[in-house]
Short mmCIF file of C-alpha atoms in Angstrom, two decimals:
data_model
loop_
_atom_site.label_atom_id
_atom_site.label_comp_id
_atom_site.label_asym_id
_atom_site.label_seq_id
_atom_site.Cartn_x
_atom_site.Cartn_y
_atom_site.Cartn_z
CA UNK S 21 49.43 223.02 -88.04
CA UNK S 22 51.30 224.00 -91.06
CA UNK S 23 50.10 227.05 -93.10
CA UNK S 24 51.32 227.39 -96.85
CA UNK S 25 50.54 230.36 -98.01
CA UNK S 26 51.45 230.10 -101.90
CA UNK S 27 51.42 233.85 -102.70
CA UNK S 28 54.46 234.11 -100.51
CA UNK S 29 56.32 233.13 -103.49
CA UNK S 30 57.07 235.16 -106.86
CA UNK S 31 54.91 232.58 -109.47
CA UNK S 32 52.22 233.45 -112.30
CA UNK S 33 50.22 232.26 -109.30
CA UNK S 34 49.93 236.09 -107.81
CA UNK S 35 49.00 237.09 -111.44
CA UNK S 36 45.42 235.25 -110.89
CA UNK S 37 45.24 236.61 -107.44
CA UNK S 38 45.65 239.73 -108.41
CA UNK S 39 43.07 239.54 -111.67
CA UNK S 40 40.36 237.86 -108.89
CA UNK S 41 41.10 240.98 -106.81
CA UNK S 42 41.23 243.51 -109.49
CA UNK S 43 37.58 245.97 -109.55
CA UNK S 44 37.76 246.17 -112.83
CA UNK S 45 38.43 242.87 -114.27
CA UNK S 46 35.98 241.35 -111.65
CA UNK S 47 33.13 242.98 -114.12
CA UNK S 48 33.53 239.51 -116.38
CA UNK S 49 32.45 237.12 -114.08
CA UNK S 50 33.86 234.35 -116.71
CA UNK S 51 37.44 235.92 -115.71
CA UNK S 52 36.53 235.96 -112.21
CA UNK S 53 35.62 232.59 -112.33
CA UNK S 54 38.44 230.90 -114.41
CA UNK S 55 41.14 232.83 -112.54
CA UNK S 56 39.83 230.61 -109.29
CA UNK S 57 39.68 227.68 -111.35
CA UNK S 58 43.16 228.05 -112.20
CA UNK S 59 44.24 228.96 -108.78
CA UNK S 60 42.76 225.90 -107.80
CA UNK S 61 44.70 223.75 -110.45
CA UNK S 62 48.16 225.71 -108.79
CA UNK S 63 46.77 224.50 -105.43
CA UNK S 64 46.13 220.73 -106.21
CA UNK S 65 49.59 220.45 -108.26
CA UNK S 66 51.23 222.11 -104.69
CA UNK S 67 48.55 219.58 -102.74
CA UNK S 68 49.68 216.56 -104.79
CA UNK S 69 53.41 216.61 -103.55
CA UNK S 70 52.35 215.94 -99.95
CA UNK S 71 50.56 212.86 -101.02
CA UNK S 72 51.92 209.17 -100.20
CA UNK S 73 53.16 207.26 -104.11
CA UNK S 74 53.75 204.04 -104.72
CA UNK S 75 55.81 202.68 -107.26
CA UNK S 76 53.66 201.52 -110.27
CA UNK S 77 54.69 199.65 -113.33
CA UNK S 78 53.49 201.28 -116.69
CA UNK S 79 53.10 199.74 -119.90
CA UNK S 80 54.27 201.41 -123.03
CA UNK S 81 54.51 200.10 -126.57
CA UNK S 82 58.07 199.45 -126.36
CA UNK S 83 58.70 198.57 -122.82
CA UNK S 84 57.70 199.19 -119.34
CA UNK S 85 58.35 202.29 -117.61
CA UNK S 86 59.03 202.63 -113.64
CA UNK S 87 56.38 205.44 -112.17
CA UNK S 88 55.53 206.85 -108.78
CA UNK S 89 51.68 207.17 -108.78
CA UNK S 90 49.43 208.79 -105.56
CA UNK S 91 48.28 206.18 -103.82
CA UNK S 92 45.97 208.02 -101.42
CA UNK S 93 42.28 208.18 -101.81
CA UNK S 94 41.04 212.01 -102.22
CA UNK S 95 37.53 213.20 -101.55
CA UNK S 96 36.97 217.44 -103.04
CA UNK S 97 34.83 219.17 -100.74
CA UNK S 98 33.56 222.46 -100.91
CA UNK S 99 31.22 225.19 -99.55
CA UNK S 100 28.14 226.19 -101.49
CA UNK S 101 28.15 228.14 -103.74
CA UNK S 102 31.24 230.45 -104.40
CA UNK S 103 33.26 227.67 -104.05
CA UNK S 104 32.18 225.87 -107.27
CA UNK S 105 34.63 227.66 -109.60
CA UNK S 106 37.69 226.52 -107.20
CA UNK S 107 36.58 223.14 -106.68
CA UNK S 108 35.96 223.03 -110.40
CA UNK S 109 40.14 223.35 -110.53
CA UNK S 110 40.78 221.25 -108.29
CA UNK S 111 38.93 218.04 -109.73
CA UNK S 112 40.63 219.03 -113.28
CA UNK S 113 43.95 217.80 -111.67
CA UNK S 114 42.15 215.36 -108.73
CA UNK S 115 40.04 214.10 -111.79
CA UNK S 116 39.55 210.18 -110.18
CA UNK S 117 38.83 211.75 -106.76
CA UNK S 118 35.12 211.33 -105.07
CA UNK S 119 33.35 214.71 -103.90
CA UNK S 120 31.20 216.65 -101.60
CA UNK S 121 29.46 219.76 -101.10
CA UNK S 122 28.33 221.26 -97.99
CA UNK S 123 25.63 224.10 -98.04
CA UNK S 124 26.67 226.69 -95.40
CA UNK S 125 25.34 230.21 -95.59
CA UNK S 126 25.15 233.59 -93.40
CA UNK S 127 22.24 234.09 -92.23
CA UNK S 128 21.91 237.99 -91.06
CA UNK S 129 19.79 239.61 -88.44
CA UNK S 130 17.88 242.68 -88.38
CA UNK S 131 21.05 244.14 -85.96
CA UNK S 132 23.19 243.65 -89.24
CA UNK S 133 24.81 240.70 -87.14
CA UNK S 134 25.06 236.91 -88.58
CA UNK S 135 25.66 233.71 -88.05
CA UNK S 136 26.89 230.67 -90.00
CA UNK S 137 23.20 228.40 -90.93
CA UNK S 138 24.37 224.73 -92.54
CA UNK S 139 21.77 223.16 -94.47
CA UNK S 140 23.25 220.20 -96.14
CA UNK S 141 25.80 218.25 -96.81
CA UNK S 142 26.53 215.39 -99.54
CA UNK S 143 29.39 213.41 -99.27
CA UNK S 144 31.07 210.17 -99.53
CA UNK S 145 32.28 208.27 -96.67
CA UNK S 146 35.65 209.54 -95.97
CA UNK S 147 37.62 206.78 -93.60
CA UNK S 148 41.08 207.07 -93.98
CA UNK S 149 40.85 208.92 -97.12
CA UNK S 150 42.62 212.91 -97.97
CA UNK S 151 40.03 215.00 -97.89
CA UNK S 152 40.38 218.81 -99.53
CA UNK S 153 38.36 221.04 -98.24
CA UNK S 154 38.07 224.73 -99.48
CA UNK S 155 36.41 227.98 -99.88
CA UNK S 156 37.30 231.05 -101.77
CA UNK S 157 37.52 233.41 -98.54
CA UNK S 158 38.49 232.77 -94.91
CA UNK S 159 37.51 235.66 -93.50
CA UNK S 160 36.01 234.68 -89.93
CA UNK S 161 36.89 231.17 -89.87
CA UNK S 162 33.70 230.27 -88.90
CA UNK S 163 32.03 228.37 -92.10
CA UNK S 164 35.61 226.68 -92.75
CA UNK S 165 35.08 225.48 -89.07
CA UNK S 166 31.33 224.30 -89.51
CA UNK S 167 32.44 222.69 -92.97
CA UNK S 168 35.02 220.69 -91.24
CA UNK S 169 32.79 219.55 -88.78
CA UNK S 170 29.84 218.49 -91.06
CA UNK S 171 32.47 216.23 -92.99
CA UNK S 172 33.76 214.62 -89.86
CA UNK S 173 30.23 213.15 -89.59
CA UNK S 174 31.38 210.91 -92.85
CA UNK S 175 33.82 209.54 -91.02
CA UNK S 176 37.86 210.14 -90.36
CA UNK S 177 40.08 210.79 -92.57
CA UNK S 178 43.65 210.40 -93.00
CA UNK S 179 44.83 214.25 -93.65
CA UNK S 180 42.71 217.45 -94.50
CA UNK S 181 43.80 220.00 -96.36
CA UNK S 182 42.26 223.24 -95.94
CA UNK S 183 41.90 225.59 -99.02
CA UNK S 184 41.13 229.26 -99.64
CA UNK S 185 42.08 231.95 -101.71
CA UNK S 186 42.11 234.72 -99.29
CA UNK S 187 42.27 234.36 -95.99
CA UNK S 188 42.43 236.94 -92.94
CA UNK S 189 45.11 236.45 -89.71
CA UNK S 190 41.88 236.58 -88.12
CA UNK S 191 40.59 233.67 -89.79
CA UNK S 192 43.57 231.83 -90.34
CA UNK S 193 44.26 231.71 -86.36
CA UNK S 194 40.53 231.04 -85.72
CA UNK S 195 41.39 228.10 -87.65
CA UNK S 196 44.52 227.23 -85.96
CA UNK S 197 42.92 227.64 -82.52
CA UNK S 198 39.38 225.65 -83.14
CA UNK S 199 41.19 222.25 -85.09
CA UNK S 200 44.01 221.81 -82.79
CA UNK S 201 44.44 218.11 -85.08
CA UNK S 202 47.33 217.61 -86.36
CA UNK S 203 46.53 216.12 -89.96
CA UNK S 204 45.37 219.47 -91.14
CA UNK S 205 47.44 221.17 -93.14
CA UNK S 206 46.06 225.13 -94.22
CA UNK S 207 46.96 225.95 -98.16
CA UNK S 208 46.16 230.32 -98.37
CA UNK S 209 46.75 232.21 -101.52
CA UNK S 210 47.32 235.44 -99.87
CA UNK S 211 46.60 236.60 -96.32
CA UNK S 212 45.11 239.66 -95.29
CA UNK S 213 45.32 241.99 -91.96
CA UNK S 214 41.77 243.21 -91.58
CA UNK S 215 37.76 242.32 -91.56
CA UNK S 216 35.45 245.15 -91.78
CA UNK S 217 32.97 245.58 -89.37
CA UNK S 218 30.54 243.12 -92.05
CA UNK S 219 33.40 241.06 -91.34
CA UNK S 220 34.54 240.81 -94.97
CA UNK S 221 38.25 240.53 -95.55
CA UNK S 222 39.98 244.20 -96.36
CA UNK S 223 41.53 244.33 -99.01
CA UNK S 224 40.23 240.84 -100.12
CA UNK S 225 38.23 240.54 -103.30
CA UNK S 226 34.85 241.04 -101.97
CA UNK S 227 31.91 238.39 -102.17
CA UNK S 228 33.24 235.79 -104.42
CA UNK S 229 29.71 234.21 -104.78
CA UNK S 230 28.20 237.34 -106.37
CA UNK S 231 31.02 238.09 -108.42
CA UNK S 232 31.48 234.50 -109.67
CA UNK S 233 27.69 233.69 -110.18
CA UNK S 234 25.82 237.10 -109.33
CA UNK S 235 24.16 239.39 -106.66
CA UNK S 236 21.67 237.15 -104.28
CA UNK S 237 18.50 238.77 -102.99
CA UNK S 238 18.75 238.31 -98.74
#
């Protein structure tokens, strides 16, 4: 499974990760969420090159010009609700693609401990098509994995590409272990060492849902 992990690379692209990280620019939650709408504009351009093309003619007023055009179907999935913003940049450039949401949540226990609750997912059916699936955070793993499953119930698709902004090695190898398939393909912004013991990425960004939209109650 191939992991690109864009940050890796010296681009304007680590100037939005570092604004979506930054304490004190995270106080205008319009920043916080255009900087992951951009990132996820930078992801589908990067996304796009893997794509298959096909040779298309195009008509212009004076003649006909010779273009390579995707020729792939793409279905835009994301996870409820943080990752609105990014899948909001990804359908600017993936504008004729279909989409889905899945509604995946924590759900915590009196102990402090959680697990992953899904809820609902809407989606097109995705038989032979790309599918892009993403998040904000990979911390655990665990909701990319439940996401994944939930759209394989749609049908199967041709190649998924897994998105998030920040991602632990924890998560990122949870990942690798649990879809051993080999059309998945993992796109990171930046990867982190460590989850705290609320299993949030350190030093991550913090809860991208309640910077991007607001503080929850539960």
């Amino acid at each position: 499974m191939v992991v690109n992990t864009l940050g890796e690379k010296n681009s304007l692209f680590n100037q939005f990760i570092a604004e979506i990280r930054d304490i004190n620019i995270q106080k205008d939650p319009l920043r916080f969420r255009r900087n992951l709408e951009r990132v996820g504009e930078i992801f589908a351009y990067e996304i796009s090159k893997e794509l298959d093309f096909t040779e298309s003619a195009i008509q212009t007023p004076l003649g006909e010009s010779l273009t390579n055009l995707p020729s792939c179907e793409v279905v835009v999935a994301s996870i409820l609700r943080a990752g609105l913003p990014l899948h909001t940049g990804l359908l600017n450039y993936f504008d004729r693609s279909e989409n889905a949401f899945i509604s995946a949540y924590r759900k915590y226990s009196d102990d402090g401990e959680f697990k992953i609750n899904f809820e609902y997912i809407s989606s097109p059916s995705i038989d032979g098509k790309v599918v892009i699936l993403a998040d904000p955070m990979l911390a655990t793993g665990s909701s990319m994995e439940l996401a994944y499953k939930a759209m394989l119930t749609k049908g199967t698709p041709k190649h998924v590409h897994i998105v998030a902004v920040i991602g632990s090695e924890e998560g990122v190898e949870f990942i690798k272990n649990k879809l051993t398939n080999e059309n998945i393909t993992i796109w990171m912004g930046a990867v982190d060492k460590d989850l705290n013991s609320k299993s949030y990425i350190v030093p991550g960004c913090g809860d991208a849902g309640d910077l991007a939209f607001g503080a929850k109650l539960g």
